[in-house]
XYZ file of C-alpha atoms in Angstrom:
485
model
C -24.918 -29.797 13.197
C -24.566 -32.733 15.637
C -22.245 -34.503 13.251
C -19.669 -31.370 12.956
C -19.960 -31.271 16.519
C -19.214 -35.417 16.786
C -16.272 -33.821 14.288
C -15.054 -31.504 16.673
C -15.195 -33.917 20.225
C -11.747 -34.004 20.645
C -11.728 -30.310 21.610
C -15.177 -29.529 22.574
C -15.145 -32.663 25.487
C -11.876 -32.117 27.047
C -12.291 -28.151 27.008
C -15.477 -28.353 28.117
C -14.661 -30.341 31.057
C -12.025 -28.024 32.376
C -14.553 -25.534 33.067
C -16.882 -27.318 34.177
C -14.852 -28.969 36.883
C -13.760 -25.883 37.652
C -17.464 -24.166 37.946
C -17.504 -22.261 34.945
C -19.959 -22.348 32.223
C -19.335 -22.543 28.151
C -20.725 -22.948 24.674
C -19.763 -22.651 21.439
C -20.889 -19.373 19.882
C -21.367 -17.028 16.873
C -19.877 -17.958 14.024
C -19.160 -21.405 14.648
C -22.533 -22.210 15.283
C -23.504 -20.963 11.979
C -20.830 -22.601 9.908
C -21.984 -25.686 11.766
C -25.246 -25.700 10.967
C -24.429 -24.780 7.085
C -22.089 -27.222 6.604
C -18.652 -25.053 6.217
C -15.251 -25.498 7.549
C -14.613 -24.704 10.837
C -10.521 -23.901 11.154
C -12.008 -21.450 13.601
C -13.834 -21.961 16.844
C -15.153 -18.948 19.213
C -16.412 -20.049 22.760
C -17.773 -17.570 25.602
C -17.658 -17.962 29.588
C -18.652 -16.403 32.986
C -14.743 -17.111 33.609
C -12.838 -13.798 33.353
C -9.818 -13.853 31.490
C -7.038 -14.465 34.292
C -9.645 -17.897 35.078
C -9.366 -18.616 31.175
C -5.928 -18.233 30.967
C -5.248 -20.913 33.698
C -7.668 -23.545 32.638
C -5.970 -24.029 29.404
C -2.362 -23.532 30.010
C -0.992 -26.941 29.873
C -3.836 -27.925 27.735
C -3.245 -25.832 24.497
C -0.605 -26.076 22.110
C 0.120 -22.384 22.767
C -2.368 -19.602 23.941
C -2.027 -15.652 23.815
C -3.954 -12.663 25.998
C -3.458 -9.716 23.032
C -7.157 -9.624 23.285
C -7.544 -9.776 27.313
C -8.713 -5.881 27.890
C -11.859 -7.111 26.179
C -12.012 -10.294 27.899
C -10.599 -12.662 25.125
C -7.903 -15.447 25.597
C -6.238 -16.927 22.262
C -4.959 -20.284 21.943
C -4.144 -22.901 19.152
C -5.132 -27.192 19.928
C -4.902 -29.686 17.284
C -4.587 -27.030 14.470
C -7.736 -25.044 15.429
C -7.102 -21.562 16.402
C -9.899 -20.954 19.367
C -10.916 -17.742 21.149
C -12.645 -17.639 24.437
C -13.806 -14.490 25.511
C -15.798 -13.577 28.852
C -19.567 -12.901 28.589
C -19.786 -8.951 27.391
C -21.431 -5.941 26.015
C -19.677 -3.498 24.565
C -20.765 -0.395 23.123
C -19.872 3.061 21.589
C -20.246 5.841 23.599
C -20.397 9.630 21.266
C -17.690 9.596 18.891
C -15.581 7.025 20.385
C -13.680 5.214 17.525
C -13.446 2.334 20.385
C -16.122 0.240 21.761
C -16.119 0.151 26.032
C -16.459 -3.406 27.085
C -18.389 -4.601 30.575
C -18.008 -8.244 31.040
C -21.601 -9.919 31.491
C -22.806 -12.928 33.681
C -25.369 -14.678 31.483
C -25.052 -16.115 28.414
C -28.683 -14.942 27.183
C -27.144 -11.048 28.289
C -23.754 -12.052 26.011
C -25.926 -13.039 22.623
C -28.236 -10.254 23.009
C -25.732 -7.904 22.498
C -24.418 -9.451 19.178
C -24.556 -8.463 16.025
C -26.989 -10.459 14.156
C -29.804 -13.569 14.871
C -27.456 -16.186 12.833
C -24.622 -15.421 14.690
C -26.795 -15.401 17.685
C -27.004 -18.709 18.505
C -25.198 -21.656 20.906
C -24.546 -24.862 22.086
C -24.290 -24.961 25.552
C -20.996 -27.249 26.672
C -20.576 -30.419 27.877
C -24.125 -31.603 27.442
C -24.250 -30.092 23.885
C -27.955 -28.074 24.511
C -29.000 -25.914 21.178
C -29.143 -22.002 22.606
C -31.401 -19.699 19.703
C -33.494 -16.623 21.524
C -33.970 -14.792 18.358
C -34.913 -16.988 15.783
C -31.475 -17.128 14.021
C -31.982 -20.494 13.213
C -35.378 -19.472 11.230
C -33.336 -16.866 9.715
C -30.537 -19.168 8.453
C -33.274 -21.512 6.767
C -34.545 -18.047 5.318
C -31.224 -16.579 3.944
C -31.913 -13.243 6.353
C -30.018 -11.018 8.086
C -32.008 -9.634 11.165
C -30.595 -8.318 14.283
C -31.677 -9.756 17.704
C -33.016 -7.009 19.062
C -33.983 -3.660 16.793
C -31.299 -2.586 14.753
C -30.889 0.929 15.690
C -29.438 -0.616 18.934
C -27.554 -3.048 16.969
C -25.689 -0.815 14.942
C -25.843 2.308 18.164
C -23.666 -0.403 20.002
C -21.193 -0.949 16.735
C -21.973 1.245 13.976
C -19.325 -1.346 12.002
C -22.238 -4.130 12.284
C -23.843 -2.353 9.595
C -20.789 -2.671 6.998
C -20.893 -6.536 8.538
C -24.344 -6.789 7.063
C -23.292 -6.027 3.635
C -20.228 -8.549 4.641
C -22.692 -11.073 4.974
C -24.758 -10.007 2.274
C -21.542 -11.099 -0.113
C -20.558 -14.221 2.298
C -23.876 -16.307 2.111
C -25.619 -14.778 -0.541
C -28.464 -13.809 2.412
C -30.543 -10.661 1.999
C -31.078 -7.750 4.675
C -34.267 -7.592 6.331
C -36.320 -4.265 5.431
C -35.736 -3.022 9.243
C -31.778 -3.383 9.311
C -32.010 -1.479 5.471
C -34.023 1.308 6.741
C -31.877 1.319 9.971
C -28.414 1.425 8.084
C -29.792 4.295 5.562
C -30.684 5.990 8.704
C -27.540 5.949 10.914
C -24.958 5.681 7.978
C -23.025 8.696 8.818
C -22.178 6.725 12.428
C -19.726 4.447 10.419
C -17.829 7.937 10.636
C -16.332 7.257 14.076
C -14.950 3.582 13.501
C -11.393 3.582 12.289
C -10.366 3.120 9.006
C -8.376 -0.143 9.509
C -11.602 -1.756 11.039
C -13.569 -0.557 7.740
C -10.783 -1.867 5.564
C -10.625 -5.412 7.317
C -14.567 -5.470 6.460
C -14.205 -4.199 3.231
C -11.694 -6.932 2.088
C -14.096 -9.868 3.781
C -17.012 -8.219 1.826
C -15.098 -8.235 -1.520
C -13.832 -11.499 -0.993
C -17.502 -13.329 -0.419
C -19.076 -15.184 -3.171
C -21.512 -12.147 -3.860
C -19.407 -9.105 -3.405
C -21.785 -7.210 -6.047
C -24.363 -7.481 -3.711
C -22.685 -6.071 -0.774
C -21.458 -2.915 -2.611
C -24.606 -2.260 -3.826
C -26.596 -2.284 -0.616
C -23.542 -0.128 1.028
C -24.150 2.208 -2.066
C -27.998 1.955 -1.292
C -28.235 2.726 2.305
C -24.971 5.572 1.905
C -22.787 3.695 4.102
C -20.573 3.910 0.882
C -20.962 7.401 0.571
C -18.255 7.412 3.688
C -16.210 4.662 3.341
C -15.979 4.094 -0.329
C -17.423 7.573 -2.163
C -15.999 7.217 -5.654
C -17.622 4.066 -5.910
C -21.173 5.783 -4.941
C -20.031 9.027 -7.114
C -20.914 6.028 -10.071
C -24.326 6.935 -9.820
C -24.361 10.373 -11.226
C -23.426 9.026 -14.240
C -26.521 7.898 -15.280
C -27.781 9.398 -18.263
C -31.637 10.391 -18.702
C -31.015 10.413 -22.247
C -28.958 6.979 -22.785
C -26.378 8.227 -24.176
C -23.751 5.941 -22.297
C -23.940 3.171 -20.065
C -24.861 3.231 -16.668
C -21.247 3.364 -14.872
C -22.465 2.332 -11.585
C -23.994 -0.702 -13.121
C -21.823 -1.513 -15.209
C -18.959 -1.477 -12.284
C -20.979 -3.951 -10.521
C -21.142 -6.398 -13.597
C -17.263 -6.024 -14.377
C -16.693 -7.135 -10.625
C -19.258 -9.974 -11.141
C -17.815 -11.510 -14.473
C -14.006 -10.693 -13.101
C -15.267 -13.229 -9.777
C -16.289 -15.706 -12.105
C -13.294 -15.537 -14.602
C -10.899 -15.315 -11.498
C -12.425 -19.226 -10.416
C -11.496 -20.409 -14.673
C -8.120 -18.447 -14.592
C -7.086 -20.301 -11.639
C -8.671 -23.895 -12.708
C -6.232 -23.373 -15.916
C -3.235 -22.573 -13.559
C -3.773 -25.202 -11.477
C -4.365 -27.841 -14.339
C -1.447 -26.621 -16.585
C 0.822 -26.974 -12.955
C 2.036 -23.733 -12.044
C 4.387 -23.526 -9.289
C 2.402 -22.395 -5.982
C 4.982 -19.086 -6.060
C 4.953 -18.057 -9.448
C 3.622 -14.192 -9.308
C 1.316 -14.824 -11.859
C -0.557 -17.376 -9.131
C -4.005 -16.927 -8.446
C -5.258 -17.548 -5.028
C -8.713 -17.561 -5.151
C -10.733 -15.456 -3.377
C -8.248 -12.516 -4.615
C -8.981 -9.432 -3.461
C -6.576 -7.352 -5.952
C -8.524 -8.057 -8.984
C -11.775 -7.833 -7.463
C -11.392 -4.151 -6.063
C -9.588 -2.971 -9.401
C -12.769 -4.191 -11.314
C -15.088 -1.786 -9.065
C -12.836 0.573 -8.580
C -11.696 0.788 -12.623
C -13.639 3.598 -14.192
C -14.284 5.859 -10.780
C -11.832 8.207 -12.606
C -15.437 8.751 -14.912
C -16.797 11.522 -13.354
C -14.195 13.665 -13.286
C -13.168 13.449 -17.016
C -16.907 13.202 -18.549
C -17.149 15.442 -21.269
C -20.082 16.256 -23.665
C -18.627 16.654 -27.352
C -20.578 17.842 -30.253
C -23.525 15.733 -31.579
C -24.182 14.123 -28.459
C -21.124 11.859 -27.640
C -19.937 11.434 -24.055
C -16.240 10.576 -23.831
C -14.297 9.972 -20.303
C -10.361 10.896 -21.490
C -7.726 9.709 -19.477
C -9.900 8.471 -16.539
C -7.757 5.451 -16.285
C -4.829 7.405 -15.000
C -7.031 9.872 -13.307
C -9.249 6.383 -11.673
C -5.683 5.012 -10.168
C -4.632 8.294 -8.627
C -8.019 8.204 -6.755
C -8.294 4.485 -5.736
C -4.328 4.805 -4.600
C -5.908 7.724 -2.221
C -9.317 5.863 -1.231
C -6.859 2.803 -0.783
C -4.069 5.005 1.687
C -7.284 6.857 3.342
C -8.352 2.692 4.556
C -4.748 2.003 5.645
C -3.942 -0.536 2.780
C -0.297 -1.386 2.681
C 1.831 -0.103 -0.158
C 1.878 -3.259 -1.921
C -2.087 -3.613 -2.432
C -2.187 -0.128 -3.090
C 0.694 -0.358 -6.144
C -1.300 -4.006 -7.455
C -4.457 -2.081 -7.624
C -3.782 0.943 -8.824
C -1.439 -0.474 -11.682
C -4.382 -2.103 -12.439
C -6.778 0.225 -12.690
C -4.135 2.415 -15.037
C -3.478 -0.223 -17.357
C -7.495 -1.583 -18.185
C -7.344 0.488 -21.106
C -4.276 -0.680 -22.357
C -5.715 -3.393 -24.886
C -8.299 -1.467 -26.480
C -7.282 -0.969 -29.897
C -5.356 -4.150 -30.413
C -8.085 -5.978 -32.525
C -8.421 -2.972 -35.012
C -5.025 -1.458 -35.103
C -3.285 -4.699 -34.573
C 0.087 -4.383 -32.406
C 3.762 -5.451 -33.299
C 5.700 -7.333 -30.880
C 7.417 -4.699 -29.292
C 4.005 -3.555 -28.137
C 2.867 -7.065 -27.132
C 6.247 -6.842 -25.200
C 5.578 -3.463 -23.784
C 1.873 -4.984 -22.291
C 3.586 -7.853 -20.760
C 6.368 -5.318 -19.266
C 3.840 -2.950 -17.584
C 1.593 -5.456 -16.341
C 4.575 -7.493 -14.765
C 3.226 -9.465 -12.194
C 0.256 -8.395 -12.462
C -0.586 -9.982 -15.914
C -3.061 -12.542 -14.959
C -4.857 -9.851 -13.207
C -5.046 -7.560 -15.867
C -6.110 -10.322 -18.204
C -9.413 -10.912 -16.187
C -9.671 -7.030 -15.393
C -9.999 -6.290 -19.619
C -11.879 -9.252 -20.294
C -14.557 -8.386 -17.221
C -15.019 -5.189 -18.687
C -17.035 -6.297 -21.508
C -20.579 -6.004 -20.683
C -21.668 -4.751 -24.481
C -24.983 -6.184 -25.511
C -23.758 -6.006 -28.898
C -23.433 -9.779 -29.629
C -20.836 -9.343 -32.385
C -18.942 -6.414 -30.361
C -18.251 -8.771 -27.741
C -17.094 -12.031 -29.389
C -14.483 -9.562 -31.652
C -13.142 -8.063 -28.384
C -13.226 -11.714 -27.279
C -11.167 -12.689 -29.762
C -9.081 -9.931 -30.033
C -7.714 -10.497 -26.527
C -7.346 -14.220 -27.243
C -5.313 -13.763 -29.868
C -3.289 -11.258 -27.429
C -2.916 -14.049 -25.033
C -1.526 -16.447 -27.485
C 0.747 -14.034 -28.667
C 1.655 -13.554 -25.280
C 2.416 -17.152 -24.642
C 4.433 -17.702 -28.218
C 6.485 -14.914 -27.333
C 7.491 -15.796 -23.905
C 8.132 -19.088 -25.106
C 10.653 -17.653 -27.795
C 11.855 -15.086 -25.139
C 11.225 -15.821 -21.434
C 9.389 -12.384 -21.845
C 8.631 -12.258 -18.254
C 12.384 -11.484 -17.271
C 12.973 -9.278 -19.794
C 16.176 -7.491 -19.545
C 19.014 -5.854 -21.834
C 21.412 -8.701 -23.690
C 24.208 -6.902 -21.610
C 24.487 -6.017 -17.759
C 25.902 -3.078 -16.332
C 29.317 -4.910 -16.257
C 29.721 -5.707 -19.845
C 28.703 -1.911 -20.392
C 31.631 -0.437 -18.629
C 34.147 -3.159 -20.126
C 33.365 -2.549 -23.358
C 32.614 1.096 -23.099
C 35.974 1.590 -21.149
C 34.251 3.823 -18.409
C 33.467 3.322 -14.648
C 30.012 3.420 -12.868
C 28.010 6.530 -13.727
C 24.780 8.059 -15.162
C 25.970 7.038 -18.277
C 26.283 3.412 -17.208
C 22.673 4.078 -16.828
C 21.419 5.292 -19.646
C 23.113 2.711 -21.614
C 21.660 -0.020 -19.899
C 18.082 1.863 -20.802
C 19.161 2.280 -24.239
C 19.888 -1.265 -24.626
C 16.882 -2.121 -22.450
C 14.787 -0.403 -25.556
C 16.848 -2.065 -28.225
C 15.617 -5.637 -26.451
C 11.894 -4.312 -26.147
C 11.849 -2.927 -29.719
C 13.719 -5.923 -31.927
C 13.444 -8.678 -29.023
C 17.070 -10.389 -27.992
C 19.777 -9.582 -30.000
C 22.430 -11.670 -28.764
C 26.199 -10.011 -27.300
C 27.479 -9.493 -30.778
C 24.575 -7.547 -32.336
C 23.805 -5.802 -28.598
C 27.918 -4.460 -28.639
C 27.256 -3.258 -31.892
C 24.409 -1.501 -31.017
C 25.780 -0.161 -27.531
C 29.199 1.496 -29.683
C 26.717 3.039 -31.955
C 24.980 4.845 -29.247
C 27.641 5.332 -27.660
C 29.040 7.449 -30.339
C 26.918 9.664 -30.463
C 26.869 10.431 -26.922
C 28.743 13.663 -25.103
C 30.721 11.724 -22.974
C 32.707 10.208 -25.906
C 33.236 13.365 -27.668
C 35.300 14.596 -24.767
């Protein structure tokens, strides 16, 4: 730790000193402490104080690059040196009285009264400022060398104070790869239904750090496990009644959990190959690892199951049309955590179109079709591409090298015909313009369904060129009402 704190001594020193000329006492805590002592980045630094905000404020105005008080009703000042964006907040304890969806905050006077109240031993740790002295009351230090996530005092306060802590401990859970001591398990399975009264864009901001840890497998499943997820993400828990006594299909649940595994780890390769092949930054098939989009469509994909299982004759279990069903309930799940419209439209697409391939390798598809994929997944492609793949989580050796194949042949068609075609833009050989010069009519519905016409003729027999596209647009047109009258 000393030598990321050596790193960080051109804002620790001077900051420090400011307060303490001033009579005010600080240390680096939480988070930063625990990224120190593992090694990580540190882009963020979070520092409390026995100064109260309006004390805070003055001590680094005309220090900081730029500062902010959005967070001063709970005793935090925001402000930006050297690229680091810091947050100092007053010594607190905060707490949620009944059904309160917001915590009340009284500011504190010791910093041994400020970690108590947080949310868990590793982030329950500091180093006292200027002289640098090592703060750890409850062990978190043990815990860190442990992998363990244990709450400095008993849990049921813990999570009485912030019932979100307990969705933070499946965060972590995914983050570090750490497991949850038996007490804060038995605690969460206990006082699950408290997550009730925090708001749904505070679960949704936890949600997205959970799925976008290293482990995010692991953080569902204890949410699932303690019924936390029975709340905040029930479709997902819902996967367990599918489990069949009698084997006669997979175990959904499971099986969710894998397909979110293998699409994490063919997210990484897909956006190695980008990278190496030199893909502009801004290209919409660009993957930004960690990427959230992918990752929830792979564990949200077949929650559409139970509500389309069917039992069929001779034993066979079959799940119709719970792709389309599956995206009109993760759009709703998605709306219900205040998602923006944008995540909500990637993922649900998604989650409609993982069924698309199936079939390819068997029936084999003509170009048009290959066209068709490409059109509907948009720019969504690459996603889609590790969404089908990650579903495969056969046993059945042979069953998954032929799907295997299958879609890398689909790939490489992919890329042939885009190189022939530019598939990703594709669009009629004719614009709206050329349609109502040749045609001899002014803007209209049937301006429209021209351009669609034509827009089929280009996804059926690929580009046709201006010649063979008037040809084709006369023909139709010919046939149509308008040019009867």
């Amino acid at each position: 730790m000393a030598a990321a704190l050596d790193g960080l001594g051109a804002v620790l020193d001077p900051l420090a000193q400011r307060f303490a000329a001033a009579g005010f006492e600080l240390a680096l805590v939480g988070g930063s402490v625990r990224d120190a002592l593992l090694g990580r980045s540190m882009p963020d630094l979070d520092f409390t104080t026995d100064a109260r905000p309006d004390d805070i404020e003055r001590l680094i105005v005309g220090w900081a690059d730029a500062h902010w008080d959005i967070g001063r009703k709970f005793g935090t000042i925001g402000l930006r040196k050297d690229g680091y964006q810091i947050e100092i907040t007053t010594y607190r304890t905060d707490a949620y009285a009944g059904d309160s969806r917001n915590p009340e905050v009284a500011f504190g006077t010791s910093l041994d009264e400020d970690l108590v109240r947080r949310d868990f031993t590793i982030g329950a740790m500091a180093v006292r400022l200027p002289g640098r002295v090592f703060v750890d009351p409850f062990g978190g230090m043990e815990d860190l060398e442990a992998g363990r996530i244990r709450t400095p005092g008993t849990p049921e306060t813990s999570f009485g104070d912030d019932p979100l802590r307990m969705m933070r401990a499946a965060r972590f859970v995914s983050q570090l790869g750490f497991e949850a001591a038996p007490e804060v398990v038995a605690a969460m399975r206990e006082m699950a239904g408290r997550i009730e009264i925090i708001s749904a864009e505070r679960v949704r901001d936890e949600l997205v750090k959970l799925m976008c840890g290293a482990r995010p497998w692991d953080g569902v499943d204890l949410l699932v496990a303690t019924g936390i997820a029975d709340t905040v993400l029930p479709e997902v828990a819902g996967l367990r009644l599918e489990r069949d006594e009698h084997h006669r299909h997979k175990d959904v649940y499971q099986h969710s959990l894998t397909v979110l595994r293998q699409a994490v780890e063919l997210e990484a390769r897909y956006a190695a190959a980008q990278e190496a092949a030199g893909l502009d930054a801004d290209d919409p098939q660009r993957l930004a690892p960690p990427d959230f989009a992918v990752r929830f469509a792979a564990l949200m994909h077949d929650v559409g199951k139970p509500a389309t299982r069917r039992f069929e004759p001779g034993g066979a279990v079959t799940f119709y049309h719970h792709d389309v069903v599956g995206a009109k309930l993760t759009r709703a799940r998605m709306r219900a955590l205040r998602f923006d419209k944008d995540t909500i439209a990637t993922v649900s697409r998604l989650v409609e179109l993982h069924l698309r391939f199936y079939g390819y390798g068997e029936a084999g598809w003509t170009d048009s079709a290959v066209r068709r994929y490409v059109t509907d997944a948009g720019a969504q492609l690459t996603r889609l591409h590790i969404l089908t793949r990650s579903d495969v989580t056969t046993r059945n050796r042979r069953k998954a090298e032929r799907l295997a194949f299958a879609y890398d042949d689909l790939e490489a068609r992919i890329a042939a015909l885009a190189e022939r075609e530019r598939l990703e833009a594709i669009r009629p050989d004719l614009d709206g313009t050329q349609i109502m010069a040749i045609l001899g009519i002014g803007p209209g519905r049937a301006v429209g369904r021209a351009y669609a016409h034509l827009l089929e003729q280009r996804m059926e027999h690929g580009p046709l060129g201006p010649k063979r596209a008037e040809e084709a647009l006369r023909q139709w047109w010919a046939q149509q009402p308008e040019a009867q009258a």
